[in-house]
CSV table of C-alpha atoms in Angstrom, one decimal:
chain,number,residue,atom,x,y,z
A,1,MET,CA,4.8,-11.1,8.3
A,2,ARG,CA,3.8,-8.5,10.8
A,3,LEU,CA,1.9,-5.4,10.0
A,4,HIS,CA,3.7,-2.3,11.3
A,5,TYR,CA,1.2,0.4,10.3
A,6,GLY,CA,-1.3,1.4,7.6
A,7,VAL,CA,-4.8,2.5,6.7
A,8,TRP,CA,-7.2,-0.1,5.3
A,9,ASP,CA,-10.9,0.7,4.4
A,10,GLY,CA,-10.6,3.9,6.4
A,11,VAL,CA,-9.3,2.2,9.6
A,12,VAL,CA,-5.9,3.2,10.9
A,13,TYR,CA,-3.6,0.3,12.1
A,14,ASP,CA,-0.5,1.3,14.1
A,15,ASN,CA,1.3,-1.6,15.7
A,16,ARG,CA,4.6,0.2,16.4
A,17,GLY,CA,5.5,0.1,20.0
A,18,THR,CA,2.3,-1.6,21.2
A,19,ALA,CA,1.5,-5.1,22.5
A,20,ASP,CA,-2.1,-4.8,21.2
A,21,TYR,CA,-1.5,-6.1,17.7
A,22,LYS,CA,-4.3,-5.5,15.2
A,23,GLU,CA,-4.7,-6.2,11.5
A,24,PRO,CA,-7.6,-5.8,9.0
A,25,GLU,CA,-10.3,-8.3,9.4
A,26,GLY,CA,-11.0,-10.5,6.4
A,27,LEU,CA,-7.6,-9.8,4.8
A,28,ASP,CA,-5.3,-12.8,4.9
A,29,LEU,CA,-1.9,-11.2,5.1
A,30,LYS,CA,-0.3,-14.6,4.5
A,31,ASN,CA,-1.5,-14.5,0.9
A,32,LEU,CA,0.7,-11.4,0.3
A,33,LEU,CA,3.7,-13.7,0.5
A,34,GLN,CA,2.6,-15.5,-2.7
A,35,PHE,CA,3.2,-12.4,-4.9
A,36,ASN,CA,6.9,-12.9,-5.4
A,37,ASN,CA,8.3,-15.9,-3.6
A,38,GLY,CA,11.6,-15.1,-1.8
A,39,ASN,CA,11.2,-11.4,-2.1
A,40,PRO,CA,9.7,-10.0,1.1
A,41,VAL,CA,6.7,-7.7,0.8
A,42,MET,CA,7.6,-4.4,2.5
A,43,THR,CA,4.4,-2.4,1.5
A,44,PHE,CA,1.1,-3.2,-0.1
A,45,ILE,CA,-1.0,-0.5,-1.7
A,46,SER,CA,-4.4,-0.8,-3.3
A,47,HIS,CA,-7.6,1.3,-3.8
A,48,ARG,CA,-8.6,0.2,-0.3
A,49,GLY,CA,-5.5,1.7,1.4
A,50,PHE,CA,-1.9,0.9,2.3
A,51,LEU,CA,-0.1,-1.5,4.6
A,52,VAL,CA,3.5,-1.3,5.7
A,53,PHE,CA,5.3,-4.5,6.9
A,54,HIS,CA,8.9,-3.4,7.3
A,55,PRO,CA,10.1,-0.7,9.6
A,56,HIS,CA,12.5,0.7,6.9
A,57,ALA,CA,10.0,0.6,4.0
A,58,ASN,CA,9.9,3.8,2.0
A,59,LEU,CA,6.2,4.6,1.7
A,60,LEU,CA,6.8,7.6,-0.6
A,61,PHE,CA,8.7,5.4,-3.0
A,62,ALA,CA,5.9,2.7,-2.9
A,63,MET,CA,3.2,5.3,-3.4
A,64,ASN,CA,5.1,6.8,-6.3
A,65,LYS,CA,5.4,3.4,-8.0
A,66,TYR,CA,1.7,2.6,-7.4
A,67,TYR,CA,0.4,5.9,-8.9
A,68,SER,CA,2.8,5.7,-11.8
A,69,ARG,CA,1.2,2.3,-12.7
A,70,VAL,CA,-2.3,3.7,-12.1
A,71,LYS,CA,-1.5,6.5,-14.5
A,72,ASP,CA,-0.1,4.2,-17.1
A,73,ASN,CA,-3.0,1.7,-16.9
A,74,SER,CA,-5.9,4.2,-16.7
A,75,CYS,CA,-8.6,3.7,-19.3
A,76,GLY,CA,-9.3,7.5,-19.0
A,77,LYS,CA,-13.0,7.2,-18.7
A,78,CYS,CA,-13.3,8.8,-15.2
A,79,THR,CA,-11.8,12.0,-14.0
A,80,PRO,CA,-10.1,10.6,-10.8
A,81,CYS,CA,-8.0,8.2,-13.0
A,82,ARG,CA,-7.6,10.4,-16.1
A,83,SER,CA,-6.5,13.6,-14.3
A,84,GLY,CA,-6.0,12.7,-10.6
A,85,SER,CA,-3.5,9.9,-11.2
A,86,ILE,CA,-1.4,12.2,-13.3
A,87,ILE,CA,-1.5,15.0,-10.7
A,88,ILE,CA,-0.7,12.6,-7.8
A,89,SER,CA,2.1,10.9,-9.8
A,90,GLN,CA,3.7,14.3,-10.6
A,91,ALA,CA,3.4,15.4,-7.0
A,92,LEU,CA,5.1,12.2,-5.7
A,93,GLU,CA,7.8,12.6,-8.3
A,94,LYS,CA,8.7,16.0,-6.9
């Protein structure tokens, strides 16, 4: 698995068209292959950022799915989850 681009912990990684390959330190990208054996990971999104592994990955689709789940699983105690996840999810739907 090769990281194409992304932002992780506020650091931008862009390996498209460069020989100077970089990936987030302390993040074992090989572990991502264990999520769904046989189904390649195209994107990975978390509260720490996003990573894109396939040049044809649809980041908007992935973000929409991510925030839809955040919205559905929010406990509602904090404003960013309670309100923000709904606002972001609706914006990505459009």
